[in-house]
XYZ file of C-alpha atoms in Angstrom:
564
model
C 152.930 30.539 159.088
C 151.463 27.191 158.273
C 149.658 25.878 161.248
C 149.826 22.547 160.174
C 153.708 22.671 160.626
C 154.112 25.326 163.435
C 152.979 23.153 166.511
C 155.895 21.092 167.242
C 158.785 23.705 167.778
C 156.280 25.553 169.774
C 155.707 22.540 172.304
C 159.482 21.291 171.777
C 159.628 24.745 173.684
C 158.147 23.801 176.980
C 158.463 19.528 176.417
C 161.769 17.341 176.716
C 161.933 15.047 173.940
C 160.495 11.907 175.947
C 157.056 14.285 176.401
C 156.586 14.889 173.204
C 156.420 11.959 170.728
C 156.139 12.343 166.938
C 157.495 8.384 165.595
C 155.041 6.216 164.923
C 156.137 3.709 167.218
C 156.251 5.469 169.725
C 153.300 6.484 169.482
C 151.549 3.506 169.383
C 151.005 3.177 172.522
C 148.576 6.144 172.689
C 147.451 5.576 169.318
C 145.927 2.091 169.876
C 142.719 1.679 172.518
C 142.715 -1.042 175.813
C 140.291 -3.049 173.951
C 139.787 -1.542 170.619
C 139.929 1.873 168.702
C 142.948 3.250 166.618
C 143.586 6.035 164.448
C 146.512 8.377 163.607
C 147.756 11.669 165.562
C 150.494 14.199 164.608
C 151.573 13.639 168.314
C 151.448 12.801 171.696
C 151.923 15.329 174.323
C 152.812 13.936 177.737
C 153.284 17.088 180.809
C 154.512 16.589 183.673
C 152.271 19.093 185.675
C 148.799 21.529 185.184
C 151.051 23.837 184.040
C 152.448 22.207 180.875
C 148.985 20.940 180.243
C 147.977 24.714 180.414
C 150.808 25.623 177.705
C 149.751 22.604 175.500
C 146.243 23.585 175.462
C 146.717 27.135 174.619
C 148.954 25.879 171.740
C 146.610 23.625 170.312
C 144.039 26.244 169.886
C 146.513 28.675 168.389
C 147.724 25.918 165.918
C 144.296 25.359 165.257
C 144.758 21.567 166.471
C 142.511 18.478 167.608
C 142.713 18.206 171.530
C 142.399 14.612 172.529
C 142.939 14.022 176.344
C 143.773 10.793 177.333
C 144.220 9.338 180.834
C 145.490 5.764 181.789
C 144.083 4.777 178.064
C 142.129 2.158 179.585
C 138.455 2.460 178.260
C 136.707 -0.406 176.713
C 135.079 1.439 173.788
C 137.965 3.511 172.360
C 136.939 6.832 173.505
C 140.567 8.023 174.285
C 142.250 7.527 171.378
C 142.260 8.680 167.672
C 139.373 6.636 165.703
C 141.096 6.824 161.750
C 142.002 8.907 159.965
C 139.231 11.160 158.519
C 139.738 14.185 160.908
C 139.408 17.658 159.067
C 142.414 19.163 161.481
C 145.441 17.361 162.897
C 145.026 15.572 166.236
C 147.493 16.402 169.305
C 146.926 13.568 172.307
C 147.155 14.735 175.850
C 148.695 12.260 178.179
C 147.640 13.042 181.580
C 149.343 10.327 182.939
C 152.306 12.043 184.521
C 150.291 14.660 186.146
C 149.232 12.628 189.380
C 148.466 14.265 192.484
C 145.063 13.492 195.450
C 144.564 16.185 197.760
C 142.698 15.312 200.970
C 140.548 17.966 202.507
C 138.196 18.442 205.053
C 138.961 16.099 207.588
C 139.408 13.477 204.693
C 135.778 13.733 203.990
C 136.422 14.688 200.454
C 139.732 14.904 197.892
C 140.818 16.910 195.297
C 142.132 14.546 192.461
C 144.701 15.785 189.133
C 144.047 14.207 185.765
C 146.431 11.410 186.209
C 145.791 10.166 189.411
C 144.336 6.660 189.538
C 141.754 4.743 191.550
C 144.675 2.781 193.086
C 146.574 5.660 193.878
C 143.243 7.374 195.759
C 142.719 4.401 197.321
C 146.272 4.104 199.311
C 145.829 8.439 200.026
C 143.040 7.192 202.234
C 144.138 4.252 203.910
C 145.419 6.131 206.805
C 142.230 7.982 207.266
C 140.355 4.849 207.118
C 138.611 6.257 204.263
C 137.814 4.697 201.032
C 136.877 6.398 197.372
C 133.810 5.683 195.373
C 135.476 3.054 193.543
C 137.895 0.475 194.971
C 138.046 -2.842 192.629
C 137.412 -3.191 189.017
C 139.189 -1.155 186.631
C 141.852 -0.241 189.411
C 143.086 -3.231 188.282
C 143.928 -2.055 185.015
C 145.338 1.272 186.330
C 142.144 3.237 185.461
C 141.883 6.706 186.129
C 139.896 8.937 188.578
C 139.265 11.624 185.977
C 138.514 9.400 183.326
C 135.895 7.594 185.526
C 133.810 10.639 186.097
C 134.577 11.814 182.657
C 132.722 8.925 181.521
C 130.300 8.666 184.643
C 131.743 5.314 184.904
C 129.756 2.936 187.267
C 131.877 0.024 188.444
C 130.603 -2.449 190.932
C 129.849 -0.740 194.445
C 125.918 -1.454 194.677
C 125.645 1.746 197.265
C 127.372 4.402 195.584
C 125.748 4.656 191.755
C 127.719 6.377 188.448
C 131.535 8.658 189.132
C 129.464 11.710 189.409
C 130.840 15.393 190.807
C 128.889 18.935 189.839
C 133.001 20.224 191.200
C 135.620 20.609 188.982
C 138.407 22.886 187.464
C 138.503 22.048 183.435
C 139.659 23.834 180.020
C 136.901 24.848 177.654
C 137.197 26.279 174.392
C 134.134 28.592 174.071
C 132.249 29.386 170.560
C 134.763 32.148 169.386
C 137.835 29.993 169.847
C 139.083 31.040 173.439
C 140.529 28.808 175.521
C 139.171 29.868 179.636
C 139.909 27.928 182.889
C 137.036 27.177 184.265
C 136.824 27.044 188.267
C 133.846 24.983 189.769
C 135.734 23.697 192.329
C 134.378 25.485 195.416
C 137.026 26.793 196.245
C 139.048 30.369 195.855
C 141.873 30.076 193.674
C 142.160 33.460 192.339
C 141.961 34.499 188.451
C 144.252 33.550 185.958
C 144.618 30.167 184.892
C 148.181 30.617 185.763
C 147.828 31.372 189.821
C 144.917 29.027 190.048
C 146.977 26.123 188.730
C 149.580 27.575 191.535
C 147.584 27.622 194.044
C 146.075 24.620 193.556
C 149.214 22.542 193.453
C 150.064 24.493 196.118
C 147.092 23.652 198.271
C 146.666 27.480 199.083
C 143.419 27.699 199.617
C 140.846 26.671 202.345
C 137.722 24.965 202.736
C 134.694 24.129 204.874
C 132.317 27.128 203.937
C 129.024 27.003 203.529
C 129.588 27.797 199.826
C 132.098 24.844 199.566
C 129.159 22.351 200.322
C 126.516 23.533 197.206
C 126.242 21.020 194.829
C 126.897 17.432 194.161
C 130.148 15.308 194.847
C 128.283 11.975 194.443
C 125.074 10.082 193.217
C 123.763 9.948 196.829
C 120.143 8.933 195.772
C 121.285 5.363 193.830
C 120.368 3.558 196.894
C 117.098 4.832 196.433
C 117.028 4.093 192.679
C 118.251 0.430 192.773
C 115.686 -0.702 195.020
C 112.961 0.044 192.659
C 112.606 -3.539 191.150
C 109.326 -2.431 189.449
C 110.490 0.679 187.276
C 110.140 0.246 183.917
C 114.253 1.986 183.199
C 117.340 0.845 184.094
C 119.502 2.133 186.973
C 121.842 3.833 185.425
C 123.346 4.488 181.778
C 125.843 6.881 180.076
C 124.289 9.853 178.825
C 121.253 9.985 181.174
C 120.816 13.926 182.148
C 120.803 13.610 185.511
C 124.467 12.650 185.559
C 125.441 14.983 182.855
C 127.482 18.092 184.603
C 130.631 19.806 183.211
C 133.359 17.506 183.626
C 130.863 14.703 184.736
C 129.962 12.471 181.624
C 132.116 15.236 179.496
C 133.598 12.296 177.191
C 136.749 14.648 176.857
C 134.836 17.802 175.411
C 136.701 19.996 178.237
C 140.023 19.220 179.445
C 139.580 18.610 183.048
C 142.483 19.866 185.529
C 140.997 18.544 188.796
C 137.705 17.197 190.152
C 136.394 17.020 194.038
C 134.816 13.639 195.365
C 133.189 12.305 198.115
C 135.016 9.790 200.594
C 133.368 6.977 202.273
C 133.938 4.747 205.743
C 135.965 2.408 204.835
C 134.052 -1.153 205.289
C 134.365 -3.077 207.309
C 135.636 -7.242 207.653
C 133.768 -8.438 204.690
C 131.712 -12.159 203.812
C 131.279 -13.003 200.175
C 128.576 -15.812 199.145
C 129.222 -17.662 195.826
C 125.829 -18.762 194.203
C 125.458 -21.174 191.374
C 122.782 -22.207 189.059
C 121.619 -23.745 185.717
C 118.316 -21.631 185.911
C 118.624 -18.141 185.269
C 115.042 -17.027 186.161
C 116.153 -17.878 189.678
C 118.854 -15.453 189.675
C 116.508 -12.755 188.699
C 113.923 -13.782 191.077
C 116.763 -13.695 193.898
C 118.000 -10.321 192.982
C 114.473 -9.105 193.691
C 113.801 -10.943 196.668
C 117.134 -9.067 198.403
C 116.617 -5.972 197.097
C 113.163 -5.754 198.665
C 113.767 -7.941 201.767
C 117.617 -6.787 202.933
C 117.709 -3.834 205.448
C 121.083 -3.088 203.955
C 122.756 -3.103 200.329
C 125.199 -5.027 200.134
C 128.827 -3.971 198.659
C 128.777 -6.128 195.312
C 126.678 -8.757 193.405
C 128.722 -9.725 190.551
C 127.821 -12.160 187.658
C 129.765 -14.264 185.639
C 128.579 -16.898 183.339
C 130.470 -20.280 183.162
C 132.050 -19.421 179.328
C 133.534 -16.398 180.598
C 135.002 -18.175 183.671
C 136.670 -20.813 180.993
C 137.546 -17.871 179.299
C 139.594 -15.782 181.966
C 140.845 -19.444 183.799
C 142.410 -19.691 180.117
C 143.158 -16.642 178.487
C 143.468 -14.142 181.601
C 145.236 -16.024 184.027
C 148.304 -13.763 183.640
C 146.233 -10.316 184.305
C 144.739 -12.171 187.877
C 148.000 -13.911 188.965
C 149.752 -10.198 188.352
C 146.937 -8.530 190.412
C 147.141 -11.002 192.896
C 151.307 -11.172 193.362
C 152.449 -8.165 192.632
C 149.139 -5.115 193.333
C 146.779 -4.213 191.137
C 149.040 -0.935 190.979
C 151.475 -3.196 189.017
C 149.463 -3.423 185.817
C 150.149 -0.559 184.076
C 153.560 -0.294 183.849
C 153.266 -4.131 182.911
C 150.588 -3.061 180.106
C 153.324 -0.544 179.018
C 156.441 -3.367 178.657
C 154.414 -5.408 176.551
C 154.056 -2.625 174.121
C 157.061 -1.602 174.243
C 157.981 -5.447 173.416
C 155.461 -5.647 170.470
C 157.025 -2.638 169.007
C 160.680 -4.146 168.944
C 159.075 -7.814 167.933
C 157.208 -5.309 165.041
C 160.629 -3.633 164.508
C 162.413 -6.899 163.915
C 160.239 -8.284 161.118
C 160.817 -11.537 160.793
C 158.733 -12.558 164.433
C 155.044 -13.453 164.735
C 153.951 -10.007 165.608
C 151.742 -11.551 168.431
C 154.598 -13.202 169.618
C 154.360 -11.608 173.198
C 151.110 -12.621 173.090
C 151.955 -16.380 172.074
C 154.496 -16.680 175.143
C 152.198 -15.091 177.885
C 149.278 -17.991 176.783
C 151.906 -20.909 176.562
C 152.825 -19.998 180.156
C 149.017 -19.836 180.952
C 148.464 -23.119 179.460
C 151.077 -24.994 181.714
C 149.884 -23.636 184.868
C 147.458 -24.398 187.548
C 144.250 -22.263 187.431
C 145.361 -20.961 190.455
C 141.366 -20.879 191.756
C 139.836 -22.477 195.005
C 138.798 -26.048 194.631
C 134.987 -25.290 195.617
C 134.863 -22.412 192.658
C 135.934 -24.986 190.536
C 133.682 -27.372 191.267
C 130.987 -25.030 191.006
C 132.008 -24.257 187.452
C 131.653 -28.059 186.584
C 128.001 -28.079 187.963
C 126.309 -24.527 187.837
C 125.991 -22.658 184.472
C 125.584 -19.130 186.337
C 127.694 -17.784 189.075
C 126.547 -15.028 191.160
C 128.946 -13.138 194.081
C 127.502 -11.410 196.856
C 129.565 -9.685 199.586
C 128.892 -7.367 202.427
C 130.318 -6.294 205.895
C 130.476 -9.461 207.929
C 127.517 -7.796 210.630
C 125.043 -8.123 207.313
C 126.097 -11.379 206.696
C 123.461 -13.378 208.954
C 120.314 -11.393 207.331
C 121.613 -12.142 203.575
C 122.467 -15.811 204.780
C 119.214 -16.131 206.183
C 117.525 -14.903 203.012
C 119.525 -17.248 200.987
C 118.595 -20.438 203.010
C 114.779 -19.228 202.754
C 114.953 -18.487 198.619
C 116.755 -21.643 197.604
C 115.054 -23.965 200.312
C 112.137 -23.734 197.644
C 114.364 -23.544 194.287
C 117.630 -26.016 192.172
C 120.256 -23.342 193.304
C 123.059 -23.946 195.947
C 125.807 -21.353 197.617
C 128.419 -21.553 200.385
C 130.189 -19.223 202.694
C 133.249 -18.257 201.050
C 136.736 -18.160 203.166
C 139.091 -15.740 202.916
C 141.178 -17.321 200.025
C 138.019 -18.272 198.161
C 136.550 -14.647 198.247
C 140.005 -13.295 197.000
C 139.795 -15.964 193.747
C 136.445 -15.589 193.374
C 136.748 -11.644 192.738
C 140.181 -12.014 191.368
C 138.391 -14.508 188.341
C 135.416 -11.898 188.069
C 137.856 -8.947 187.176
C 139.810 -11.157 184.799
C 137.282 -11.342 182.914
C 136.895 -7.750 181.977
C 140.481 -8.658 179.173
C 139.667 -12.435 178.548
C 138.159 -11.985 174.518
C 141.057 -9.364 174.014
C 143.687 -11.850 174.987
C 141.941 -14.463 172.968
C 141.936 -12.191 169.977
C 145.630 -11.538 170.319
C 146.841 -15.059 170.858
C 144.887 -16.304 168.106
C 146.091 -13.259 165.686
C 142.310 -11.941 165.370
C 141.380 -8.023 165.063
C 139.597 -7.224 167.528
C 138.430 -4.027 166.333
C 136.808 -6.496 163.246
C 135.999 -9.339 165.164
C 134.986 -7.986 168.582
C 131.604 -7.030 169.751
C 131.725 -5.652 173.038
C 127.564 -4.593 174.494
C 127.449 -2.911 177.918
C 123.950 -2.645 178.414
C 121.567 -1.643 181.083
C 118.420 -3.256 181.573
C 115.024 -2.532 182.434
C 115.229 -2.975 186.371
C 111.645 -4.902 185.980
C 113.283 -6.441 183.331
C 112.383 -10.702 184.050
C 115.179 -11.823 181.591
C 119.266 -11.255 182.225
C 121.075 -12.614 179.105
C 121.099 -11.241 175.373
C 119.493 -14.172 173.767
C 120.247 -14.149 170.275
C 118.116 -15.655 167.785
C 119.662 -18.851 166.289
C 120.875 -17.112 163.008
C 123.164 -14.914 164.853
C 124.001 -16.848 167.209
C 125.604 -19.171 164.404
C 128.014 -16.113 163.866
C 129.509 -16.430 167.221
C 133.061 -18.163 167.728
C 132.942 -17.360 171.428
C 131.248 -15.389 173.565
C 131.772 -14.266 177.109
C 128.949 -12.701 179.648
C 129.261 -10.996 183.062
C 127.577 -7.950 184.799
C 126.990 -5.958 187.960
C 123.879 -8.087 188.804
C 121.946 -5.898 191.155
C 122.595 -2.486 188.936
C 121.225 -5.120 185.585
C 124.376 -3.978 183.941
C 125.042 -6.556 181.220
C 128.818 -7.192 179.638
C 128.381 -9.662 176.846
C 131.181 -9.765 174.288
C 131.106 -11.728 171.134
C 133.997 -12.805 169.019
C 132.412 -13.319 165.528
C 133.417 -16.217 163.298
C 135.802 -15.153 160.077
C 133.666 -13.347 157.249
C 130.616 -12.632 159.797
C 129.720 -9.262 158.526
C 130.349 -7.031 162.165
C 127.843 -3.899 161.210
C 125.126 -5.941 160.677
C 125.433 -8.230 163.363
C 125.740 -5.024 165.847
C 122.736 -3.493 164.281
C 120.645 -6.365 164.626
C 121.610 -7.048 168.509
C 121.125 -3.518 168.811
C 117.352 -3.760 167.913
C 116.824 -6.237 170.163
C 117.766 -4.503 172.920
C 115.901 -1.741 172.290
C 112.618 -3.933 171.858
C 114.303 -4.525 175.614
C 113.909 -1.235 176.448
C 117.143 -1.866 177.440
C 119.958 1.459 177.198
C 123.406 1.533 176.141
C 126.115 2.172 177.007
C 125.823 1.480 180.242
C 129.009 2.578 182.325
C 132.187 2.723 179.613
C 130.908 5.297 177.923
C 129.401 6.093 173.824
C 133.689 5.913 173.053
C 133.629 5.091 169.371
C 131.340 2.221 169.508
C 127.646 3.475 170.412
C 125.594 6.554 168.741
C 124.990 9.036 171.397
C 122.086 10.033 172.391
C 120.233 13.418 171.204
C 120.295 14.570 174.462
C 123.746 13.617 175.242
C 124.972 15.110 171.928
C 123.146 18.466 172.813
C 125.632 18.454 176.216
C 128.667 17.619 174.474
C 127.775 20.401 172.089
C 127.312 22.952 174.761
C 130.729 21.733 176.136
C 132.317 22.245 173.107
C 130.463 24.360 170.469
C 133.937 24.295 168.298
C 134.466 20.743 168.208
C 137.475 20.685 169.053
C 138.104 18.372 172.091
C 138.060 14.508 170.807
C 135.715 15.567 167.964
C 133.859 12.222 166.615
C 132.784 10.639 170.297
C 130.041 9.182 170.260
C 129.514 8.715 166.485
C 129.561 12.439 166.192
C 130.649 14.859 163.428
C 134.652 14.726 163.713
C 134.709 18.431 161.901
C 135.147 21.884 163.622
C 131.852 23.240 164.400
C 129.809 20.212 164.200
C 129.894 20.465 160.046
């Protein structure tokens, strides 16, 4: 029988109609990246438990079928969906979306998280312990995913706590003769077939708190250590860097991962953010030095943003913030999915602007207040670098004190922020993150032409923060939008290139000059389809997957079976 055709009545078997999607519109929300990517499947498969994603698995390697899991779909570099069309086999997408779940164990000292559980959801399992996981701002605001986050050794904000890194997980792997195994690195009994360990997993039927249970990593518990180094000549911490590199950690979707175990944390406690601005960026650098040698304790965040990407989000974001500040950040995704949904029947009706969604959302934004504290604003008018620092309120006297000291002797300034002015401050900073896309879409530009996205990590000696582009690039630039974990020297710098800019070259060339940096990338969203992975990193996603045939193409890899 012809594989090609045999697939769908054998998952129309075990999937309703609504989990398995074949129409193209329907598909396009899978189909179509967060930021950028696209590319064609034969379907989408959408389970509702470990079970079904068991069954779907096992049929894609029969069928002799692309595997190409897919979380909340809310990556930055297009690693989670299709990239074209120039696949050698037909490509199946895995939805884990439906297949939520967080498990806490061991006194609430650890969880056990499914595929589709998100950072939001992990967050509100651990309230009542008074618990929190290693990630609690940032891309939970876009619905982002557990899994995908340690898929991608994703690094976020949290200064203390480093890349999403486990050596525990239970994943799919499809070894170099074509069979597909259930791999159990969990630490925990859960018998032998995939079948009863996916049982008693949902089940909870097992136990914990051997000696066995506690061998190996849950977390990068020696970043503190690495961060304070402000004279190594290597950034903190980058995608693809071995040491983070462990089955399902930094995977990139090679395996198809059923569960991973993570670390909790004390939750913190009352917090005191202090908002920094100035027109000299050498200062900033020479401040982030100064506190990372001189404070006794990290604080929880340092986060940059530069005063175009403030315009930027204060224009073009200012739906995403309000959202995430009225309704939850848990809100956002099924918002993300109506406005599909509503491009597809503006699409569908053919005679609207297809970004006519997109049109309405901005006119609202343009007719509003900025809905940001008076002193943040004022600081945008006369500062051309904002910096964010906040820690527990009994660190707050040290990291004042240091403040007065280092800008006593420089052109700087900072206040104290208030409770309202710490919520707006952050609220702006993860706006920003979806500011170029929703410029792109209100002003009808492709952003998988137009837009450069660079997530870079710097040299932590590095004495420069901003990608300074020489003047003949720099000319190719319609807008352009910087912000960054500060104290990690994680760089975000997006470009939006002026019509007929050529976007290869202009990559290639910024490229270069980070490397003359000695700068890496990517730095925390992952190769996706945007970056070359490294040798090194290649050589683990081949080991991972020696048939290629788990999102085949990552990375700028060979998209054939076997790595042709």
């Amino acid at each position: 029988m012809d594989k090609a055709k045999d697939i769908i009545p054998q998952l129309q078997q075990f999937l309703s109609a609504e989990q398995l999607l074949t129409g193209e519109n329907d598909k396009a929300y899978y189909t179509r990246g967060f930021r950028v990517g696209h590319g064609k499947a034969l379907a989408v498969a959408i389970p509702d438990s470990l079970l079904q994603l068991w069954h779907i698995l096992k049929a894609c390697v029969a069928c002799d079928k692309i595997i190409l899991m897919q979380a909340s779909n809310t990556g930055v570099t297009g690693g989670s969906t299709p990239d074209g069309d120039d696949y050698d086999r037909e490509v199946i997408i895995v939805s884990t979306r439906r297949i939520k779940g967080v498990q806490v164990i061991d006194d609430a000292r650890q969880v056990i998280a499914f595929p589709g559980s998100t950072l939001t959801e992990l967050e509100k399992a651990l309230q009542p312990h008074q618990k929190e996981p290693h990630s609690v701002i940032g891309s939970s605001c876009i619905g982002a995913s557990v899994v995908g986050g340690v898929c991608n050794n994703s690094g976020g904000s949290l200064i203390r706590r480093g890349p999403a890194f486990t050596e525990k997980s239970l994943f799919a792997q499809i070894d170099r003769d074509g069979t597909l195994s259930l791999v159990n690195h969990l630490g925990v009994d859960l018998g032998t077939t995939p079948e009863e360990m996916i049982a008693r997993l949902e089940k909870q039927d097992y136990t914990t708190g051997t000696q066995s249970d506690w061998d190996g990593k849950i977390w990068a518990d020696d970043y503190a250590n690495v961060i304070r180094d402000v004279e190594a000549d290597s950034p903190t911490r980058f995608n693809g860097n071995v040491q983070y590199l462990h089955d399902s950690a930094g995977s990139a979707g090679k395996v198809a991962v059923f569960a991973v175990r993570l670390s909790t944390f004390e939750r913190g406690d009352e917090t005191q953010t202090f908002y920094i601005g100035t027109n000299d960026e050498k200062e900033l650098v020479a401040l982030r030095r100064t506190l990372l040698q001189n404070l006794k304790e990290l604080p929880q965040q340092a986060e940059y943003i530069h005063r175009n990407a403030f315009d930027l989000t204060v224009r073009y974001s200012k739906h995403v913030y309000w959202a995430v500040d009225r309704l939850g950040p848990e809100s956002l995704p099924s918002l993300m999915a109506k406005k599909a949904q509503w491009d597809v029947r503006v699409k569908k009706a053919g005679f609207l602007p297809l970004n006519l969604v997109d049109k309405v959302l901005q006119k609202v934004n343009s007719l509003t207040p900025k809905r940001v504290a008076k002193r943040i604003l004022n600081y945008r008018d006369q500062f051309e670098h904002h910096l964010m620092i906040k820690t527990e309120v009994r660190f707050a006297g040290e990291l004042q004190r240091l403040l007065r000291q280092f800008f006593a002797d420089n052109t700087g300034q900072f206040f104290a922020c208030d409770e309202r002015e710490e919520k707006d401050a952050f609220l702006v900073r993860f706006g920003v993150g979806g500011c170029t896309v929703s410029y792109c879409d209100y002003w009808g530009i492709d952003a998988n032409e137009r837009l450069m996205a660079f997530d870079v990590a710097l040299r932590r000696n590095d004495d420069q923060w901003r990608i300074i582009l020489p003047p003949h690039l720099q000319a190719q630039v319609l807008e352009d939008s910087c912000c960054g974990h500060f104290f990690c020297f994680v760089n975000h710098q997006d470009y939006i290139l002026k019509p007929g800019v050529d976007p290869v070259a202009f990559k290639h060339e910024v490229l270069e000059y980070l490397d003359r940096r000695g700068a890496k990338y990517p730095a925390e969203h992952n190769v996706g389809h945007q970056y070359q992975a490294s040798s090194d990193y290649e050589q683990h996603m081949r080991q991972l997957d020696p048939t290629n045939s788990c999102n085949p193409g990552i990375g700028k890899t060979s998209k054939n079976k076997y790595w042709a």
